[in-house]
Short mmCIF file of C-alpha atoms and ligand atoms in Angstrom, two decimals:
data_model
loop_
_atom_site.label_atom_id
_atom_site.label_comp_id
_atom_site.label_asym_id
_atom_site.label_seq_id
_atom_site.Cartn_x
_atom_site.Cartn_y
_atom_site.Cartn_z
CA UNK E 1494 127.11 106.78 94.25
CA UNK E 1495 128.68 109.49 92.38
CA UNK E 1496 132.25 111.34 93.46
CA UNK E 1497 131.33 114.94 94.08
CA UNK E 1498 134.38 117.33 93.51
CA UNK E 1499 134.71 119.72 95.76
CA UNK E 1500 136.37 123.31 94.69
CA UNK E 1501 138.59 125.08 97.11
CA UNK E 1502 137.57 127.95 98.38
CA UNK E 1503 140.78 129.87 98.00
CA UNK E 1504 140.36 129.36 93.86
CA UNK E 1505 136.67 130.41 93.42
CA UNK E 1506 134.21 131.04 96.31
CA UNK E 1507 131.25 130.61 94.70
CA UNK E 1508 131.57 127.02 92.72
CA UNK E 1509 133.01 125.82 96.44
CA UNK E 1510 129.63 127.11 97.97
CA UNK E 1511 127.50 125.03 95.29
CA UNK E 1512 130.26 122.42 95.36
CA UNK E 1513 129.12 122.23 98.85
CA UNK E 1514 126.27 121.70 98.54
CA UNK E 1515 125.93 119.12 96.28
CA UNK E 1516 128.79 117.38 97.82
CA UNK E 1517 126.65 116.97 101.00
CA UNK E 1518 123.17 116.56 98.78
CA UNK E 1519 121.59 119.18 100.61
CA UNK E 1520 119.51 120.70 97.74
CA UNK E 1521 118.82 120.42 94.04
CA UNK E 1522 117.65 122.83 90.70
CA UNK E 1523 114.34 122.56 90.25
CA UNK E 1524 113.53 122.64 86.37
CA UNK E 1525 111.39 125.77 86.92
CA UNK E 1526 114.68 128.50 86.94
CA UNK E 1527 115.13 130.08 90.08
CA UNK E 1528 112.96 127.27 92.22
CA UNK E 1529 115.04 124.28 94.25
CA UNK E 1530 114.53 121.26 95.16
CA UNK E 1531 115.27 120.36 99.33
CA UNK E 1532 116.61 116.79 99.46
CA UNK E 1533 116.13 115.15 102.46
CA UNK E 1534 119.97 116.11 104.57
CA UNK E 1535 118.86 119.70 103.74
CA UNK E 1536 115.63 119.04 105.26
CA UNK E 1537 116.49 117.75 108.06
CA UNK E 1538 118.81 121.19 109.19
CA UNK E 1539 115.76 123.20 108.29
CA UNK E 1540 113.46 120.80 110.55
CA UNK E 1541 115.94 121.18 113.16
CA UNK E 1542 116.39 125.00 112.63
CA UNK E 1543 112.05 124.80 112.82
CA UNK E 1544 112.30 122.98 116.00
CA UNK E 1545 114.54 125.21 118.04
CA UNK E 1546 112.35 128.62 116.87
CA UNK E 1547 108.89 127.70 117.03
CA UNK E 1548 109.62 126.33 120.64
CA UNK E 1549 111.17 130.12 120.67
CA UNK E 1550 108.32 131.81 119.41
CA UNK E 1551 105.62 129.19 122.08
CA UNK E 1552 107.67 130.20 124.90
CA UNK E 1553 107.19 134.03 124.13
CA UNK E 1554 103.16 133.85 124.03
CA UNK E 1555 103.44 132.90 119.79
CA UNK E 1556 100.58 130.36 118.53
CA UNK E 1557 101.05 129.03 114.95
CA UNK E 1558 98.19 129.04 112.20
CA UNK E 1559 97.90 129.25 108.44
CA UNK E 1560 96.89 131.46 106.35
CA UNK E 1561 95.86 130.84 102.29
CA UNK E 1562 98.27 130.72 99.58
CA UNK E 1563 96.48 132.71 96.91
CA UNK E 1564 95.61 136.32 97.98
CA UNK E 1565 93.63 138.96 95.51
CA UNK E 1566 95.26 140.96 93.71
CA UNK E 1567 93.19 144.25 95.22
CA UNK E 1568 94.53 143.25 98.70
CA UNK E 1569 98.25 144.52 98.08
CA UNK E 1570 96.95 147.73 96.68
CA UNK E 1571 95.90 148.70 99.69
CA UNK E 1572 99.49 149.76 101.13
CA UNK E 1573 101.39 152.06 98.95
CA UNK E 1574 104.27 151.75 100.04
CA UNK E 1575 103.84 147.71 99.95
CA UNK E 1576 102.46 147.20 96.44
CA UNK E 1577 105.22 149.57 95.26
CA UNK E 1578 108.48 146.93 96.68
CA UNK E 1579 106.19 143.64 96.26
CA UNK E 1580 104.26 144.38 92.93
CA UNK E 1581 108.03 143.60 90.35
CA UNK E 1582 108.52 140.34 91.73
CA UNK E 1583 104.36 138.93 92.24
CA UNK E 1584 103.56 136.05 90.24
CA UNK E 1585 99.75 136.41 89.14
CA UNK E 1586 97.35 133.61 88.78
CA UNK E 1587 95.19 134.47 85.70
CA UNK E 1588 93.67 131.33 85.12
CA UNK E 1589 91.81 128.32 87.07
CA UNK E 1590 89.63 125.52 86.85
CA UNK E 1591 89.47 126.26 82.28
CA UNK E 1592 88.53 129.42 82.70
CA UNK E 1593 89.80 133.34 83.53
CA UNK E 1594 89.27 134.35 87.03
CA UNK E 1595 87.65 137.51 87.10
CA UNK E 1596 89.77 138.94 89.62
CA UNK E 1597 93.42 137.88 89.91
CA UNK E 1598 95.31 135.64 92.46
CA UNK E 1599 99.24 136.52 93.40
CA UNK E 1600 100.84 133.78 94.94
CA UNK E 1601 101.97 135.28 98.32
CA UNK E 1602 105.45 136.93 98.21
CA UNK E 1603 104.63 137.68 102.94
CA UNK E 1604 101.31 137.18 104.38
CA UNK E 1605 100.91 140.97 106.17
CA UNK E 1606 97.51 141.86 103.46
CA UNK E 1607 95.86 138.62 103.41
CA UNK E 1608 95.84 138.49 107.28
CA UNK E 1609 95.01 142.61 108.26
CA UNK E 1610 92.12 141.73 106.28
CA UNK E 1611 91.30 138.64 108.37
CA UNK E 1612 92.46 140.99 111.26
CA UNK E 1613 89.67 143.50 111.06
CA UNK E 1614 87.06 140.50 111.67
CA UNK E 1615 89.58 139.35 114.97
CA UNK E 1616 90.20 142.58 116.62
CA UNK E 1617 87.09 144.66 118.12
CA UNK E 1618 88.33 145.69 121.48
CA UNK E 1619 91.59 146.08 124.00
CA UNK E 1620 90.63 142.71 125.32
CA UNK E 1621 91.67 140.88 121.75
CA UNK E 1622 95.54 142.36 122.21
CA UNK E 1623 97.99 142.02 122.01
CA UNK E 1624 97.61 139.09 119.31
CA UNK E 1625 100.19 137.10 118.33
CA UNK E 1626 101.14 134.75 115.25
CA UNK E 1627 103.04 132.44 113.45
CA UNK E 1628 103.16 130.84 110.44
CA UNK E 1629 105.33 128.18 109.05
CA UNK E 1630 104.71 127.89 105.32
CA UNK E 1631 106.39 128.88 101.32
CA UNK E 1632 106.59 132.56 99.41
CA UNK E 1633 107.32 133.20 96.63
CA UNK E 1634 109.10 136.60 95.33
CA UNK E 1635 110.16 136.61 91.33
CA UNK E 1636 113.92 136.79 91.56
CA UNK E 1637 115.92 137.57 88.52
CA UNK E 1638 118.98 136.46 89.71
CA UNK E 1639 118.94 133.14 92.33
CA UNK E 1640 121.47 131.16 94.14
CA UNK E 1641 120.90 127.99 95.84
CA UNK E 1642 118.78 128.55 99.44
CA UNK E 1643 120.42 131.76 100.09
CA UNK E 1644 117.78 133.88 96.83
CA UNK E 1645 115.91 131.09 95.31
CA UNK E 1646 112.20 132.48 93.55
CA UNK E 1647 110.15 130.11 96.15
CA UNK E 1648 111.91 129.82 99.92
CA UNK E 1649 110.38 128.11 103.64
CA UNK E 1650 110.17 130.67 105.90
CA UNK E 1651 108.11 131.78 109.25
CA UNK E 1652 105.98 134.46 109.24
CA UNK E 1653 105.03 136.30 112.34
CA UNK E 1654 102.07 138.87 112.35
CA UNK E 1655 100.68 140.75 115.85
CA UNK E 1656 98.79 143.03 116.39
CA UNK E 1657 98.99 145.10 119.59
CA UNK E 1658 96.93 148.63 121.41
CA UNK E 1659 100.19 150.56 121.48
CA UNK E 1660 103.05 151.92 119.98
CA UNK E 1661 105.11 151.06 122.81
CA UNK E 1662 104.08 147.54 122.43
CA UNK E 1663 104.96 146.49 119.09
CA UNK E 1664 107.85 147.84 119.40
CA UNK E 1665 108.69 145.86 122.67
CA UNK E 1666 107.83 142.83 120.71
CA UNK E 1667 109.69 143.49 117.66
CA UNK E 1668 112.46 143.84 119.28
CA UNK E 1669 111.95 140.47 121.63
CA UNK E 1670 112.01 139.32 118.16
CA UNK E 1671 115.45 140.66 116.66
CA UNK E 1672 116.39 139.38 120.52
CA UNK E 1673 115.36 134.82 119.73
CA UNK E 1674 116.34 135.41 116.75
CA UNK E 1675 119.72 136.46 117.99
CA UNK E 1676 120.12 133.68 120.35
CA UNK E 1677 118.64 131.27 117.73
CA UNK E 1678 121.92 132.06 115.56
CA UNK E 1679 124.84 132.09 117.89
CA UNK E 1680 123.05 129.47 120.14
CA UNK E 1681 122.21 127.26 116.95
CA UNK E 1682 124.25 128.17 114.44
CA UNK E 1683 126.73 128.74 115.95
CA UNK E 1684 126.91 132.59 114.27
CA UNK E 1685 127.29 135.70 115.68
CA UNK E 1686 125.23 138.27 114.06
CA UNK E 1687 124.90 142.00 115.21
CA UNK E 1688 121.65 143.90 115.86
CA UNK E 1689 120.46 147.17 114.60
CA UNK E 1690 117.87 149.09 112.70
CA UNK E 1691 117.67 149.72 108.63
CA UNK E 1692 118.04 152.21 106.88
CA UNK E 1693 115.24 154.10 105.26
CA UNK E 1694 116.35 152.52 101.99
CA UNK E 1695 116.56 148.97 103.32
CA UNK E 1696 113.69 148.63 105.71
CA UNK E 1697 110.59 146.47 104.59
CA UNK E 1698 108.15 147.97 102.26
CA UNK E 1699 105.60 148.84 104.29
CA UNK E 1700 106.95 148.98 107.62
CA UNK E 1701 107.71 151.92 110.31
CA UNK E 1702 110.94 150.92 110.91
CA UNK E 1703 112.69 147.37 110.28
CA UNK E 1704 115.51 145.58 112.64
CA UNK E 1705 117.65 143.09 111.12
CA UNK E 1706 120.99 140.84 112.58
CA UNK E 1707 124.10 140.43 109.77
CA UNK E 1708 126.36 137.91 109.93
CA UNK E 1709 129.77 137.83 107.89
CA UNK E 1710 129.79 134.88 105.43
CA UNK E 1711 133.18 133.04 104.66
CA UNK E 1712 134.50 135.53 101.63
CA UNK E 1713 133.49 138.86 103.62
CA UNK E 1714 130.28 139.51 102.40
CA UNK E 1715 127.27 139.83 105.02
CA UNK E 1716 123.98 138.75 105.04
CA UNK E 1717 120.95 139.10 106.83
CA UNK E 1718 120.17 136.28 108.50
CA UNK E 1719 116.70 137.80 109.79
CA UNK E 1720 114.04 140.69 110.19
CA UNK E 1721 111.50 142.07 112.46
CA UNK E 1722 109.45 145.02 111.18
CA UNK E 1723 107.57 147.43 113.67
CA UNK E 1724 104.99 148.40 111.33
CA UNK E 1725 103.27 150.75 113.34
CA UNK E 1726 99.25 151.77 112.04
CA UNK E 1727 99.91 151.22 108.41
CA UNK E 1728 98.65 147.95 107.81
CA UNK E 1729 95.45 149.14 110.00
CA UNK E 1730 94.34 151.77 107.59
CA UNK E 1731 95.24 150.26 104.93
CA UNK E 1732 92.54 147.32 105.82
CA UNK E 1733 90.53 149.33 108.76
CA UNK E 1734 91.49 147.17 111.93
CA UNK E 1735 90.29 149.17 114.62
CA UNK E 1736 90.02 148.91 118.67
CA UNK E 1737 87.78 150.15 121.70
CA UNK E 1738 90.20 150.91 124.06
CA UNK E 1739 90.11 150.37 127.72
CA UNK E 1740 88.49 154.36 127.61
CA UNK E 1741 86.01 153.62 125.41
CA UNK E 1742 87.84 155.53 122.16
CA UNK E 1743 88.22 153.81 118.85
CA UNK E 1744 91.72 153.62 117.55
CA UNK E 1745 93.72 152.14 114.66
CA UNK E 1746 95.66 149.26 115.81
CA UNK E 1747 99.96 148.38 115.58
CA UNK E 1748 101.88 145.46 114.20
CA UNK E 1749 104.94 144.19 113.55
CA UNK E 1750 105.86 141.39 111.24
CA UNK E 1751 109.05 139.58 111.20
CA UNK E 1752 110.81 136.27 109.24
CA UNK E 1753 113.66 133.89 108.86
CA UNK E 1754 113.65 131.82 105.93
CA UNK E 1755 116.11 128.97 104.48
CA UNK E 1756 118.66 130.98 103.31
CA UNK E 1757 120.13 130.26 106.74
CA UNK E 1758 120.90 126.88 105.16
CA UNK E 1759 123.24 129.23 102.56
CA UNK E 1760 124.60 131.08 105.84
CA UNK E 1761 125.52 128.10 108.19
CA UNK E 1762 127.13 126.58 104.67
CA UNK E 1763 129.05 130.24 103.62
CA UNK E 1764 130.30 130.34 107.78
CA UNK E 1765 131.03 126.98 108.83
CA UNK E 1766 132.28 124.88 105.49
CA UNK E 1767 135.84 124.01 104.73
CA UNK E 1768 137.26 122.82 101.73
CA UNK E 1769 136.37 118.66 102.75
CA UNK E 1770 132.86 120.46 102.30
CA UNK E 1771 129.86 121.21 105.13
CA UNK E 1772 130.41 121.15 108.91
CA UNK E 1773 126.60 121.12 110.44
CA UNK E 1774 126.77 122.45 114.10
CA UNK E 1775 126.33 119.42 116.64
CA UNK E 1776 122.18 121.08 117.87
CA UNK E 1777 121.72 121.38 114.00
CA UNK E 1778 123.15 117.80 113.19
CA UNK E 1779 120.32 114.87 112.86
CA UNK E 1780 123.61 113.17 112.41
CA UNK E 1781 125.75 113.96 114.95
CA UNK E 1782 128.66 111.12 115.76
CA UNK E 1783 129.58 108.88 113.00
CA UNK E 1784 131.06 105.52 114.06
CA UNK E 1785 133.11 104.17 112.01
CA UNK E 1786 133.74 100.15 112.97
CA UNK E 1787 138.06 99.03 111.29
CA UNK E 1788 138.39 95.54 110.73
CA UNK E 1789 140.86 93.42 107.89
CA UNK E 1790 139.80 90.03 108.93
CA UNK E 1791 136.42 88.14 109.56
CA UNK E 1792 136.90 87.39 113.10
CA UNK E 1793 138.01 90.96 114.32
CA UNK E 1794 134.84 92.17 112.42
CA UNK E 1795 132.79 90.34 115.10
CA UNK E 1796 134.67 91.52 117.89
CA UNK E 1797 134.53 95.35 116.66
CA UNK E 1798 131.39 95.31 116.14
CA UNK E 1799 129.99 93.97 119.19
CA UNK E 1800 132.12 96.41 121.38
CA UNK E 1801 130.64 99.27 119.23
CA UNK E 1802 127.06 97.86 119.94
CA UNK E 1803 127.82 98.09 123.52
CA UNK E 1804 129.13 101.36 123.69
CA UNK E 1805 126.64 103.38 121.40
CA UNK E 1806 123.96 100.82 123.85
CA UNK E 1807 123.35 104.46 125.90
CA UNK E 1808 123.95 107.05 123.58
CA UNK E 1809 119.83 107.06 122.79
CA UNK E 1810 118.77 107.87 125.62
CA UNK E 1811 121.99 110.30 126.53
CA UNK E 1812 119.98 112.19 123.39
CA UNK E 1813 122.66 111.53 120.80
CA UNK E 1814 121.87 111.23 117.25
CA UNK E 1815 124.64 108.94 115.68
CA UNK E 1816 124.66 106.16 113.09
CA UNK E 1817 127.15 103.07 112.49
CA UNK E 1818 128.93 102.81 109.07
CA UNK E 1819 128.91 98.71 108.94
CA UNK E 1820 129.09 98.98 104.95
CA UNK E 1821 131.57 96.63 103.52
CA UNK E 1822 132.65 97.59 100.60
CA UNK E 1823 133.89 100.81 101.39
CA UNK E 1824 137.38 101.13 103.17
CA UNK E 1825 137.67 103.18 106.25
CA UNK E 1826 139.31 106.07 104.61
CA UNK E 1827 136.03 106.30 102.04
CA UNK E 1828 133.78 106.60 104.79
CA UNK E 1829 135.46 108.81 106.71
CA UNK E 1830 135.94 111.65 103.35
CA UNK E 1831 132.41 110.95 102.89
CA UNK E 1832 131.12 111.96 106.09
CA UNK E 1833 133.04 115.10 106.40
CA UNK E 1834 131.59 116.38 102.77
CA UNK E 1835 128.44 115.51 104.77
CA UNK E 1836 129.01 117.89 108.10
CA UNK E 1837 128.91 115.21 111.01
CA UNK E 1838 130.37 117.17 113.78
CA UNK E 1839 131.44 113.89 115.15
CA UNK E 1840 133.54 110.82 114.28
CA UNK E 1841 134.98 108.26 116.14
CA UNK E 1842 136.43 105.64 114.84
CA UNK E 1843 137.31 101.70 116.72
CA UNK E 1844 139.83 99.03 115.82
CA UNK E 1845 140.98 96.55 117.59
CA UNK E 1846 144.32 97.54 119.10
CA UNK E 1847 141.61 99.78 119.89
CA UNK E 1848 139.66 97.16 121.95
CA UNK E 1849 142.81 95.79 124.06
CA UNK E 1850 143.35 98.92 125.33
CA UNK E 1851 139.87 99.72 125.66
CA UNK E 1852 139.42 103.28 123.91
CA UNK E 1853 138.15 104.52 120.75
CA UNK E 1854 139.32 107.93 118.70
CA UNK E 1855 137.27 110.18 118.23
CA UNK E 1856 137.74 112.58 115.39
CA UNK E 1857 136.31 116.49 115.26
CA UNK E 1858 135.29 117.57 111.61
CA UNK E 1859 135.85 121.45 112.89
CA UNK E 1860 139.05 120.57 113.16
CA UNK E 1861 140.42 117.47 112.24
CA UNK E 1862 142.19 117.42 115.90
CA UNK E 1863 141.83 113.00 116.55
CA UNK E 1864 141.86 111.94 120.45
CA UNK E 1865 141.49 108.74 122.32
CA UNK E 1866 139.01 108.58 124.93
CA UNK E 1867 137.69 105.56 127.14
CA UNK E 1868 135.01 103.68 126.40
CA UNK E 1869 133.68 104.22 130.09
CA UNK E 1870 131.11 107.10 130.05
CA UNK E 1871 131.37 107.89 126.35
CA UNK E 1872 128.34 108.89 125.80
CA UNK E 1873 128.96 112.05 128.47
CA UNK E 1874 132.48 112.53 126.53
CA UNK E 1875 130.63 112.52 123.46
CA UNK E 1876 128.35 115.18 124.83
CA UNK E 1877 130.97 117.35 125.84
CA UNK E 1878 132.86 117.06 122.92
CA UNK E 1879 129.49 117.82 121.23
CA UNK E 1880 129.35 120.81 123.27
CA UNK E 1881 133.10 122.25 122.78
CA UNK E 1882 132.56 122.21 118.94
CA UNK E 1883 129.27 123.80 118.87
CA UNK E 1884 131.08 126.68 121.06
CA UNK E 1885 134.20 126.69 118.89
CA UNK E 1886 132.34 126.76 115.81
CA UNK E 1887 131.38 129.80 117.00
CA UNK E 1888 134.84 131.37 118.19
CA UNK E 1889 136.26 131.36 114.84
CA UNK E 1890 132.91 132.35 113.49
CA UNK E 1891 132.97 135.74 115.35
CA UNK E 1892 137.39 134.97 115.76
CA UNK E 1893 137.07 135.73 111.34
CA UNK E 1894 134.92 138.44 111.67
CA UNK E 1895 136.50 140.56 113.82
CA UNK E 1896 139.61 140.34 112.16
CA UNK E 1897 137.98 141.35 108.99
CA UNK E 1898 135.54 144.28 110.67
CA UNK E 1899 137.58 147.93 109.91
CA UNK E 1900 137.18 150.95 110.58
CA UNK E 1901 137.20 153.60 108.39
CA UNK E 1902 137.18 157.22 107.63
CA UNK E 1903 138.74 157.52 104.66
CA UNK E 1904 136.84 156.76 100.74
CA UNK E 1905 140.15 155.54 98.70
CA UNK E 1906 140.82 152.89 102.03
CA UNK E 1907 136.87 152.07 101.93
CA UNK E 1908 137.38 151.00 98.67
CA UNK E 1909 140.63 149.49 98.49
CA UNK E 1910 139.57 147.24 101.43
CA UNK E 1911 136.33 145.95 99.62
CA UNK E 1912 138.49 145.27 97.16
CA UNK E 1913 140.96 142.91 98.17
CA UNK E 1914 139.15 141.23 101.20
CA UNK E 1915 135.30 143.01 101.91
CA UNK E 1916 134.67 142.73 105.23
CA UNK E 1917 132.39 145.22 107.60
CA UNK E 1918 133.18 148.52 107.50
CA UNK E 1919 132.03 150.63 110.50
CA UNK E 1920 132.41 153.96 109.17
CA UNK E 1921 130.34 157.28 109.98
CA UNK E 1922 127.44 158.28 107.85
CA UNK E 1923 125.92 161.62 107.66
CA UNK E 1924 122.01 159.44 108.07
CA UNK E 1925 120.90 161.13 104.10
CA UNK E 1926 119.72 158.95 101.51
CA UNK E 1927 121.65 160.27 99.14
CA UNK E 1928 125.62 159.42 100.61
CA UNK E 1929 124.20 155.86 101.14
CA UNK E 1930 123.01 155.69 96.86
CA UNK E 1931 126.79 156.84 95.89
CA UNK E 1932 128.12 154.30 97.82
CA UNK E 1933 126.53 151.47 96.72
CA UNK E 1934 127.36 152.83 93.40
CA UNK E 1935 130.77 153.47 93.76
CA UNK E 1936 131.99 150.06 95.57
CA UNK E 1937 128.28 148.09 95.60
CA UNK E 1938 128.43 147.86 99.75
CA UNK E 1939 125.46 148.58 101.01
CA UNK E 1940 124.88 150.08 104.86
CA UNK E 1941 123.37 146.31 106.66
CA UNK E 1942 122.22 148.27 109.66
CA UNK E 1943 122.65 151.03 111.86
CA UNK E 1944 124.28 148.34 115.34
CA UNK E 1945 121.78 148.88 118.12
CA UNK E 1946 124.91 147.76 120.72
CA UNK E 1947 127.51 150.56 119.64
CA UNK E 1948 128.87 154.32 121.27
CA UNK E 1949 127.69 157.08 119.85
CA UNK E 1950 131.21 158.83 118.63
CA UNK E 1951 131.09 162.09 116.68
CA UNK E 1952 132.67 162.09 113.27
CA UNK E 1953 131.67 162.94 109.91
CA UNK E 1954 130.31 161.45 107.06
CA UNK E 1955 132.74 158.54 105.30
CA UNK E 1956 131.11 160.44 101.74
CA UNK E 1957 130.09 163.69 101.91
CA UNK E 1958 131.91 164.76 105.07
CA UNK E 1959 129.10 166.73 107.03
CA UNK E 1960 128.97 165.61 110.74
CA UNK E 1961 127.56 162.22 111.65
CA UNK E 1962 126.90 160.58 115.36
CA UNK E 1963 128.05 156.77 115.00
CA UNK E 1964 129.08 154.77 112.93
CA UNK E 1965 127.22 152.25 110.55
CA UNK E 1966 128.34 149.07 109.12
CA UNK E 1967 128.46 148.85 105.44
CA UNK E 1968 129.60 145.91 103.22
CA UNK E 1969 128.82 143.98 100.36
CA UNK E 1970 125.73 141.67 101.08
CA UNK E 1971 124.32 138.39 99.49
ZN1 ZN Z 475 126.78 162.20 103.59
#
């Protein structure tokens, strides 16, 4: 087992990030540049994310389906904005089965086109609506600059594609999903997010409008954590999908699409990790608790292990994911370090002296605190502690975000703060794409979104000084 050293966050944040991923054995580089091998520890987090999201989707009436990886190239051409947005990063198959294909096939970068081509056959009448489907799959986007989990050529995600009779129904759906993404981020990843509307420049290619949730990472940069698009009738028109209304007219169908990807694992690393490695929020940890028995002499070993077996007996029944580390070849100190860098939220230490007092020692991964706990009813104590950890991870991330959020009305100060520490800059914006572009050129900061739950407020655009009705969030982003 190779010892892996983790660079300090304060020294080099981006090296710290890759070191943490290596130390926790989450992912590896692949032979093809930009691709990624997700190792079992990383995949286990993804599976937990999938389970939570999948349950929320199904509770709101969605079903899973699967559409093919290959899409006829001509499909992409049918929606003008969509092709413009995606053509530069599409991988194309020109040969297969030993010969040149009549029509090249693209490897899906997203599935609107093939799904709406199919919906034409499935949707005839208002009775067929709404149609609420989701698929779990991989997609390929040929990225020039890649980073493990955050931006990879191939990634895993879920993509929802729904069809509705009215604009209002589609809008309600787009917002419902945005709410699910927010609850998922906050309740599972312990990551506070801001819901809002993307600007015209930043919206999805082919959408009427796009909503996003935006989170702050540990270096003050923003990360777009999930997007929900109201597609209007754009794809229905491109693929000629109409339905007969209750009154007997024919109308084009309204659509939404929405996605959340494996980049959330990168978000989890950057939101909660520390100089000792990743910290996995209890609700996404497969191993929530590790028990490290401590002993010197063989006769101690037997007594300690026996006690461990007794007090962990109710754990499985209580729904606690746990491991007992009985590897004799390693010292307790080595084991502590090993489980810390794997991000296990809670460690239970127990030695001969603890047995005398009928207690154990609980060590929290999130803040390093150690405290004694009785062996009686330990499962309940553990469950409570895991909940406390989950809650305090969220609060810590929220406090960090609030501490690095500023209301800025002066452009020189805007630059200065971005260079010094990053963060979310709440500034006024007149609504023009030109100002947005110029700010980006000057400072590398983009408008993350136009927050939905912020007060209207008169002000002047940070760039041009024209009238503005509300503040938006500017930040440098992943
Ligand atoms: Zn302006």
